[in-house]
PDB file of N, CA and C in Angstrom:
ATOM      1  N   UNK V 479     -33.306  21.678  18.059  1.00  0.00           N
ATOM      2  CA  UNK V 479     -32.801  20.741  16.922  1.00  0.00           C
ATOM      3  C   UNK V 479     -31.299  21.052  16.774  1.00  0.00           C
ATOM      4  N   UNK V 480     -30.766  22.189  16.907  1.00  0.00           N
ATOM      5  CA  UNK V 480     -29.214  22.516  16.762  1.00  0.00           C
ATOM      6  C   UNK V 480     -28.453  21.677  17.681  1.00  0.00           C
ATOM      7  N   UNK V 481     -28.886  21.289  18.943  1.00  0.00           N
ATOM      8  CA  UNK V 481     -27.910  20.606  19.779  1.00  0.00           C
ATOM      9  C   UNK V 481     -28.375  19.204  19.749  1.00  0.00           C
ATOM     10  N   UNK V 482     -29.085  18.591  18.982  1.00  0.00           N
ATOM     11  CA  UNK V 482     -29.368  17.295  19.084  1.00  0.00           C
ATOM     12  C   UNK V 482     -28.602  16.305  18.640  1.00  0.00           C
ATOM     13  N   UNK V 483     -28.375  15.190  18.968  1.00  0.00           N
ATOM     14  CA  UNK V 483     -27.583  14.408  18.334  1.00  0.00           C
ATOM     15  C   UNK V 483     -28.101  12.749  18.480  1.00  0.00           C
ATOM     16  N   UNK V 484     -28.293  11.968  17.463  1.00  0.00           N
ATOM     17  CA  UNK V 484     -28.861  10.672  17.718  1.00  0.00           C
ATOM     18  C   UNK V 484     -27.847   9.600  17.070  1.00  0.00           C
ATOM     19  N   UNK V 485     -27.513   8.576  17.973  1.00  0.00           N
ATOM     20  CA  UNK V 485     -26.572   7.699  17.044  1.00  0.00           C
ATOM     21  C   UNK V 485     -27.268   6.387  17.318  1.00  0.00           C
ATOM     22  N   UNK V 486     -26.836   5.498  16.563  1.00  0.00           N
ATOM     23  CA  UNK V 486     -27.413   4.118  16.617  1.00  0.00           C
ATOM     24  C   UNK V 486     -26.347   3.281  17.378  1.00  0.00           C
ATOM     25  N   UNK V 487     -26.989   2.134  18.279  1.00  0.00           N
ATOM     26  CA  UNK V 487     -26.085   1.505  19.049  1.00  0.00           C
ATOM     27  C   UNK V 487     -25.040   2.029  19.902  1.00  0.00           C
ATOM     28  N   UNK V 488     -25.334   3.333  20.218  1.00  0.00           N
ATOM     29  CA  UNK V 488     -24.373   4.098  20.897  1.00  0.00           C
ATOM     30  C   UNK V 488     -23.194   4.510  20.247  1.00  0.00           C
ATOM     31  N   UNK V 489     -23.108   4.346  19.012  1.00  0.00           N
ATOM     32  CA  UNK V 489     -21.701   4.574  18.080  1.00  0.00           C
ATOM     33  C   UNK V 489     -21.975   5.475  16.992  1.00  0.00           C
ATOM     34  N   UNK V 490     -22.711   4.892  16.041  1.00  0.00           N
ATOM     35  CA  UNK V 490     -22.687   5.667  14.882  1.00  0.00           C
ATOM     36  C   UNK V 490     -23.681   6.852  14.705  1.00  0.00           C
ATOM     37  N   UNK V 491     -23.257   7.878  14.261  1.00  0.00           N
ATOM     38  CA  UNK V 491     -23.703   9.103  14.234  1.00  0.00           C
ATOM     39  C   UNK V 491     -24.985   9.036  13.166  1.00  0.00           C
ATOM     40  N   UNK V 492     -26.271   9.101  13.466  1.00  0.00           N
ATOM     41  CA  UNK V 492     -27.432   8.790  12.679  1.00  0.00           C
ATOM     42  C   UNK V 492     -28.081  10.137  12.587  1.00  0.00           C
ATOM     43  N   UNK V 493     -27.734  11.250  13.244  1.00  0.00           N
ATOM     44  CA  UNK V 493     -28.426  12.521  12.996  1.00  0.00           C
ATOM     45  C   UNK V 493     -29.047  12.819  11.915  1.00  0.00           C
ATOM     46  N   UNK V 494     -28.345  12.824  10.720  1.00  0.00           N
ATOM     47  CA  UNK V 494     -28.754  12.935   9.211  1.00  0.00           C
ATOM     48  C   UNK V 494     -29.490  12.000   8.627  1.00  0.00           C
ATOM     49  N   UNK V 495     -29.859  10.780   9.232  1.00  0.00           N
ATOM     50  CA  UNK V 495     -30.651   9.506   8.710  1.00  0.00           C
ATOM     51  C   UNK V 495     -31.904   9.619   9.347  1.00  0.00           C
ATOM     52  N   UNK V 496     -32.166  10.268  10.236  1.00  0.00           N
ATOM     53  CA  UNK V 496     -33.465  10.211  11.035  1.00  0.00           C
ATOM     54  C   UNK V 496     -34.086  11.799  11.195  1.00  0.00           C
ATOM     55  N   UNK V 497     -35.422  11.867  11.595  1.00  0.00           N
ATOM     56  CA  UNK V 497     -35.978  12.952  11.816  1.00  0.00           C
ATOM     57  C   UNK V 497     -37.015  12.705  12.977  1.00  0.00           C
ATOM     58  N   UNK V 498     -36.877  13.709  14.063  1.00  0.00           N
ATOM     59  CA  UNK V 498     -37.464  13.607  15.170  1.00  0.00           C
ATOM     60  C   UNK V 498     -39.090  13.978  14.780  1.00  0.00           C
ATOM     61  N   UNK V 499     -40.058  12.773  15.020  1.00  0.00           N
ATOM     62  CA  UNK V 499     -41.428  13.393  14.748  1.00  0.00           C
ATOM     63  C   UNK V 499     -42.170  13.974  15.976  1.00  0.00           C
ATOM     64  N   UNK V 500     -41.753  13.068  17.017  1.00  0.00           N
ATOM     65  CA  UNK V 500     -42.620  13.473  18.272  1.00  0.00           C
ATOM     66  C   UNK V 500     -41.626  12.896  19.410  1.00  0.00           C
ATOM     67  N   UNK V 501     -41.886  13.668  20.595  1.00  0.00           N
ATOM     68  CA  UNK V 501     -41.150  13.087  21.950  1.00  0.00           C
ATOM     69  C   UNK V 501     -42.015  13.466  22.872  1.00  0.00           C
ATOM     70  N   UNK V 502     -42.265  12.525  23.861  1.00  0.00           N
ATOM     71  CA  UNK V 502     -43.197  12.591  24.938  1.00  0.00           C
ATOM     72  C   UNK V 502     -42.942  11.665  26.019  1.00  0.00           C
ATOM     73  N   UNK V 503     -43.558  11.898  27.133  1.00  0.00           N
ATOM     74  CA  UNK V 503     -43.342  10.943  28.441  1.00  0.00           C
ATOM     75  C   UNK V 503     -44.936  10.401  28.589  1.00  0.00           C
ATOM     76  N   UNK V 504     -44.734   9.187  28.875  1.00  0.00           N
ATOM     77  CA  UNK V 504     -46.015   8.273  28.948  1.00  0.00           C
ATOM     78  C   UNK V 504     -46.638   8.750  30.205  1.00  0.00           C
ATOM     79  N   UNK V 505     -48.143   8.880  29.976  1.00  0.00           N
ATOM     80  CA  UNK V 505     -48.790   9.244  31.370  1.00  0.00           C
ATOM     81  C   UNK V 505     -49.411   8.128  32.156  1.00  0.00           C
ATOM     82  N   UNK V 506     -49.117   6.936  31.722  1.00  0.00           N
ATOM     83  CA  UNK V 506     -49.573   5.774  32.332  1.00  0.00           C
ATOM     84  C   UNK V 506     -48.889   4.467  31.964  1.00  0.00           C
ATOM     85  N   UNK V 507     -48.811   3.411  32.540  1.00  0.00           N
ATOM     86  CA  UNK V 507     -48.199   2.231  32.563  1.00  0.00           C
ATOM     87  C   UNK V 507     -49.124   1.413  31.337  1.00  0.00           C
ATOM     88  N   UNK V 508     -48.340   0.943  30.568  1.00  0.00           N
ATOM     89  CA  UNK V 508     -49.165  -0.054  29.358  1.00  0.00           C
ATOM     90  C   UNK V 508     -48.257  -1.167  28.814  1.00  0.00           C
ATOM     91  N   UNK V 509     -48.916  -1.887  28.156  1.00  0.00           N
ATOM     92  CA  UNK V 509     -47.858  -2.855  27.377  1.00  0.00           C
ATOM     93  C   UNK V 509     -47.936  -2.492  26.019  1.00  0.00           C
ATOM     94  N   UNK V 510     -46.823  -2.774  25.240  1.00  0.00           N
ATOM     95  CA  UNK V 510     -46.635  -2.607  23.924  1.00  0.00           C
ATOM     96  C   UNK V 510     -45.709  -3.609  23.535  1.00  0.00           C
ATOM     97  N   UNK V 511     -45.963  -4.456  22.346  1.00  0.00           N
ATOM     98  CA  UNK V 511     -45.089  -5.575  21.846  1.00  0.00           C
ATOM     99  C   UNK V 511     -44.516  -6.408  23.031  1.00  0.00           C
ATOM    100  N   UNK V 512     -45.383  -6.735  23.743  1.00  0.00           N
ATOM    101  CA  UNK V 512     -44.959  -7.816  24.926  1.00  0.00           C
ATOM    102  C   UNK V 512     -44.308  -7.121  26.099  1.00  0.00           C
ATOM    103  N   UNK V 513     -43.963  -5.881  26.009  1.00  0.00           N
ATOM    104  CA  UNK V 513     -43.129  -5.293  27.073  1.00  0.00           C
ATOM    105  C   UNK V 513     -44.106  -4.131  27.847  1.00  0.00           C
ATOM    106  N   UNK V 514     -43.666  -4.025  29.126  1.00  0.00           N
ATOM    107  CA  UNK V 514     -44.383  -3.130  29.867  1.00  0.00           C
ATOM    108  C   UNK V 514     -43.511  -1.970  29.582  1.00  0.00           C
ATOM    109  N   UNK V 515     -44.253  -1.019  29.443  1.00  0.00           N
ATOM    110  CA  UNK V 515     -43.844   0.500  29.615  1.00  0.00           C
ATOM    111  C   UNK V 515     -44.370   1.217  30.567  1.00  0.00           C
ATOM    112  N   UNK V 516     -43.426   1.838  31.447  1.00  0.00           N
ATOM    113  CA  UNK V 516     -43.958   2.549  32.772  1.00  0.00           C
ATOM    114  C   UNK V 516     -44.256   3.830  32.541  1.00  0.00           C
ATOM    115  N   UNK V 517     -45.023   4.339  33.354  1.00  0.00           N
ATOM    116  CA  UNK V 517     -45.487   5.598  33.456  1.00  0.00           C
ATOM    117  C   UNK V 517     -44.315   6.457  33.615  1.00  0.00           C
ATOM    118  N   UNK V 518     -44.268   7.469  32.685  1.00  0.00           N
ATOM    119  CA  UNK V 518     -43.128   8.539  32.719  1.00  0.00           C
ATOM    120  C   UNK V 518     -41.842   8.270  31.731  1.00  0.00           C
ATOM    121  N   UNK V 519     -42.077   7.041  31.280  1.00  0.00           N
ATOM    122  CA  UNK V 519     -40.925   6.517  30.237  1.00  0.00           C
ATOM    123  C   UNK V 519     -40.856   7.557  29.095  1.00  0.00           C
ATOM    124  N   UNK V 520     -39.626   8.158  28.722  1.00  0.00           N
ATOM    125  CA  UNK V 520     -39.507   9.210  27.699  1.00  0.00           C
ATOM    126  C   UNK V 520     -39.646   8.353  26.324  1.00  0.00           C
ATOM    127  N   UNK V 521     -40.681   8.484  25.341  1.00  0.00           N
ATOM    128  CA  UNK V 521     -40.661   8.094  24.192  1.00  0.00           C
ATOM    129  C   UNK V 521     -40.305   8.975  23.041  1.00  0.00           C
ATOM    130  N   UNK V 522     -39.921   8.407  21.905  1.00  0.00           N
ATOM    131  CA  UNK V 522     -39.390   9.054  20.853  1.00  0.00           C
ATOM    132  C   UNK V 522     -40.043   8.456  19.559  1.00  0.00           C
ATOM    133  N   UNK V 523     -40.756   9.137  18.588  1.00  0.00           N
ATOM    134  CA  UNK V 523     -40.977   8.753  17.396  1.00  0.00           C
ATOM    135  C   UNK V 523     -40.122   9.218  16.300  1.00  0.00           C
ATOM    136  N   UNK V 524     -39.368   8.372  15.586  1.00  0.00           N
ATOM    137  CA  UNK V 524     -38.549   8.926  14.644  1.00  0.00           C
ATOM    138  C   UNK V 524     -38.850   8.313  13.230  1.00  0.00           C
ATOM    139  N   UNK V 525     -38.704   9.236  12.069  1.00  0.00           N
ATOM    140  CA  UNK V 525     -38.816   9.083  10.758  1.00  0.00           C
ATOM    141  C   UNK V 525     -37.232   8.506  10.247  1.00  0.00           C
ATOM    142  N   UNK V 526     -37.323   7.276   9.875  1.00  0.00           N
ATOM    143  CA  UNK V 526     -36.227   6.658   9.255  1.00  0.00           C
ATOM    144  C   UNK V 526     -35.845   7.229   7.770  1.00  0.00           C
ATOM    145  N   UNK V 527     -34.932   8.169   7.563  1.00  0.00           N
ATOM    146  CA  UNK V 527     -34.888   8.766   6.092  1.00  0.00           C
ATOM    147  C   UNK V 527     -33.976   7.875   5.270  1.00  0.00           C
ATOM    148  N   UNK V 528     -33.166   6.989   5.764  1.00  0.00           N
ATOM    149  CA  UNK V 528     -32.359   6.155   5.001  1.00  0.00           C
ATOM    150  C   UNK V 528     -32.509   4.813   4.828  1.00  0.00           C
ATOM    151  N   UNK V 529     -32.764   4.262   3.496  1.00  0.00           N
ATOM    152  CA  UNK V 529     -33.247   2.908   3.233  1.00  0.00           C
ATOM    153  C   UNK V 529     -32.279   1.889   3.916  1.00  0.00           C
ATOM    154  N   UNK V 530     -30.909   2.109   3.927  1.00  0.00           N
ATOM    155  CA  UNK V 530     -30.137   1.067   4.460  1.00  0.00           C
ATOM    156  C   UNK V 530     -30.248   0.848   5.878  1.00  0.00           C
ATOM    157  N   UNK V 531     -30.506   1.962   6.641  1.00  0.00           N
ATOM    158  CA  UNK V 531     -30.810   1.990   8.012  1.00  0.00           C
ATOM    159  C   UNK V 531     -31.846   1.291   8.396  1.00  0.00           C
ATOM    160  N   UNK V 532     -32.912   1.512   7.494  1.00  0.00           N
ATOM    161  CA  UNK V 532     -34.419   1.135   7.857  1.00  0.00           C
ATOM    162  C   UNK V 532     -34.233  -0.541   7.552  1.00  0.00           C
ATOM    163  N   UNK V 533     -33.544  -1.003   6.717  1.00  0.00           N
ATOM    164  CA  UNK V 533     -33.318  -2.344   6.675  1.00  0.00           C
ATOM    165  C   UNK V 533     -32.589  -3.125   7.792  1.00  0.00           C
ATOM    166  N   UNK V 534     -31.694  -2.406   8.221  1.00  0.00           N
ATOM    167  CA  UNK V 534     -31.044  -2.706   9.386  1.00  0.00           C
ATOM    168  C   UNK V 534     -31.804  -2.919  10.744  1.00  0.00           C
ATOM    169  N   UNK V 535     -32.696  -1.981  10.730  1.00  0.00           N
ATOM    170  CA  UNK V 535     -33.824  -1.896  11.882  1.00  0.00           C
ATOM    171  C   UNK V 535     -34.635  -2.958  11.901  1.00  0.00           C
ATOM    172  N   UNK V 536     -35.318  -3.346  10.509  1.00  0.00           N
ATOM    173  CA  UNK V 536     -36.312  -4.427  10.232  1.00  0.00           C
ATOM    174  C   UNK V 536     -35.652  -5.665  10.310  1.00  0.00           C
ATOM    175  N   UNK V 537     -34.447  -5.963  10.070  1.00  0.00           N
ATOM    176  CA  UNK V 537     -33.796  -7.140  10.260  1.00  0.00           C
ATOM    177  C   UNK V 537     -33.236  -7.635  11.573  1.00  0.00           C
ATOM    178  N   UNK V 538     -33.392  -6.552  12.357  1.00  0.00           N
ATOM    179  CA  UNK V 538     -32.841  -6.714  13.842  1.00  0.00           C
ATOM    180  C   UNK V 538     -31.544  -6.494  14.260  1.00  0.00           C
ATOM    181  N   UNK V 539     -30.670  -5.767  12.985  1.00  0.00           N
ATOM    182  CA  UNK V 539     -29.261  -5.825  13.257  1.00  0.00           C
ATOM    183  C   UNK V 539     -29.203  -4.505  14.023  1.00  0.00           C
ATOM    184  N   UNK V 540     -29.948  -3.568  13.867  1.00  0.00           N
ATOM    185  CA  UNK V 540     -29.952  -2.227  14.612  1.00  0.00           C
ATOM    186  C   UNK V 540     -31.195  -2.306  15.730  1.00  0.00           C
ATOM    187  N   UNK V 541     -30.795  -2.307  16.876  1.00  0.00           N
ATOM    188  CA  UNK V 541     -31.743  -2.542  17.910  1.00  0.00           C
ATOM    189  C   UNK V 541     -32.007  -1.270  18.840  1.00  0.00           C
ATOM    190  N   UNK V 542     -31.233  -0.436  18.530  1.00  0.00           N
ATOM    191  CA  UNK V 542     -31.436   0.883  19.477  1.00  0.00           C
ATOM    192  C   UNK V 542     -30.940   2.109  19.019  1.00  0.00           C
ATOM    193  N   UNK V 543     -31.315   3.297  19.561  1.00  0.00           N
ATOM    194  CA  UNK V 543     -30.889   4.499  19.408  1.00  0.00           C
ATOM    195  C   UNK V 543     -30.327   5.375  20.539  1.00  0.00           C
ATOM    196  N   UNK V 544     -29.329   5.981  20.676  1.00  0.00           N
ATOM    197  CA  UNK V 544     -28.940   6.850  21.605  1.00  0.00           C
ATOM    198  C   UNK V 544     -29.055   8.225  21.356  1.00  0.00           C
ATOM    199  N   UNK V 545     -29.794   8.918  22.232  1.00  0.00           N
ATOM    200  CA  UNK V 545     -30.274  10.375  22.035  1.00  0.00           C
ATOM    201  C   UNK V 545     -29.511  11.195  23.171  1.00  0.00           C
ATOM    202  N   UNK V 546     -28.745  12.180  22.530  1.00  0.00           N
ATOM    203  CA  UNK V 546     -28.199  13.385  23.322  1.00  0.00           C
ATOM    204  C   UNK V 546     -28.486  14.715  22.911  1.00  0.00           C
ATOM    205  N   UNK V 547     -27.944  15.585  23.677  1.00  0.00           N
ATOM    206  CA  UNK V 547     -28.277  16.866  23.231  1.00  0.00           C
ATOM    207  C   UNK V 547     -27.297  17.851  24.263  1.00  0.00           C
ATOM    208  N   UNK V 548     -27.347  19.049  24.018  1.00  0.00           N
ATOM    209  CA  UNK V 548     -26.781  19.934  24.942  1.00  0.00           C
ATOM    210  C   UNK V 548     -27.742  21.302  24.599  1.00  0.00           C
ATOM    211  N   UNK V 549     -27.682  22.320  25.988  1.00  0.00           N
ATOM    212  CA  UNK V 549     -28.284  23.403  25.885  1.00  0.00           C
ATOM    213  C   UNK V 549     -27.550  24.410  26.648  1.00  0.00           C
ATOM    214  N   UNK V 550     -27.860  25.614  26.457  1.00  0.00           N
ATOM    215  CA  UNK V 550     -27.326  26.794  27.503  1.00  0.00           C
ATOM    216  C   UNK V 550     -28.100  27.008  28.561  1.00  0.00           C
ATOM    217  N   UNK V 551     -27.676  27.238  29.707  1.00  0.00           N
ATOM    218  CA  UNK V 551     -28.510  27.417  30.681  1.00  0.00           C
ATOM    219  C   UNK V 551     -28.412  29.064  30.995  1.00  0.00           C
ATOM    220  N   UNK V 552     -29.928  29.532  31.056  1.00  0.00           N
ATOM    221  CA  UNK V 552     -30.241  31.031  31.362  1.00  0.00           C
ATOM    222  C   UNK V 552     -30.651  31.018  32.647  1.00  0.00           C
ATOM    223  N   UNK V 553     -30.360  32.208  33.330  1.00  0.00           N
ATOM    224  CA  UNK V 553     -31.122  32.600  34.547  1.00  0.00           C
ATOM    225  C   UNK V 553     -32.494  32.934  34.473  1.00  0.00           C
ATOM    226  N   UNK V 554     -33.485  32.315  35.299  1.00  0.00           N
ATOM    227  CA  UNK V 554     -34.809  32.584  35.062  1.00  0.00           C
ATOM    228  C   UNK V 554     -35.201  34.320  35.143  1.00  0.00           C
ATOM    229  N   UNK V 555     -36.045  34.538  34.673  1.00  0.00           N
ATOM    230  CA  UNK V 555     -36.805  36.144  34.425  1.00  0.00           C
ATOM    231  C   UNK V 555     -37.120  36.344  35.868  1.00  0.00           C
ATOM    232  N   UNK V 556     -37.062  37.440  36.452  1.00  0.00           N
ATOM    233  CA  UNK V 556     -37.677  37.858  37.798  1.00  0.00           C
ATOM    234  C   UNK V 556     -39.168  37.452  38.000  1.00  0.00           C
ATOM    235  N   UNK V 557     -40.028  37.441  36.992  1.00  0.00           N
ATOM    236  CA  UNK V 557     -41.298  37.279  37.089  1.00  0.00           C
ATOM    237  C   UNK V 557     -41.655  35.851  37.275  1.00  0.00           C
ATOM    238  N   UNK V 558     -40.701  34.860  36.711  1.00  0.00           N
ATOM    239  CA  UNK V 558     -40.703  33.454  36.845  1.00  0.00           C
ATOM    240  C   UNK V 558     -40.195  32.961  38.045  1.00  0.00           C
ATOM    241  N   UNK V 559     -39.376  33.875  38.973  1.00  0.00           N
ATOM    242  CA  UNK V 559     -38.845  33.292  40.070  1.00  0.00           C
ATOM    243  C   UNK V 559     -39.891  33.482  41.166  1.00  0.00           C
ATOM    244  N   UNK V 560     -40.805  34.247  41.164  1.00  0.00           N
ATOM    245  CA  UNK V 560     -41.719  34.525  42.289  1.00  0.00           C
ATOM    246  C   UNK V 560     -42.974  33.746  42.143  1.00  0.00           C
TER     247      UNK V 560
END
C-alpha cells in the first residue's frame, strides 16, 4: 500500500479518493459488458470514496484509472534459490 499510486485518466492523483478492494488475474477468457476479457488480464476492484469522482465515472466523464507502484528489490534467501 505504501508504494501504490492511482490516477484518473493518467493525470489526476486519485490515491486518496479510492480504496483497492481486490486485485487478481483472470483465469480464463470471458465476456463482460460486451467486451472480451482475455485470460491473464489484470483486474482491479476499487471502492470510490469521493462522491464527485463517482458521479464523473457514472456520467462517463472519467473512463479509466492508471495504476502504478514501486518496490524495493531484495535478493532471494538461500533456501528459495535451490
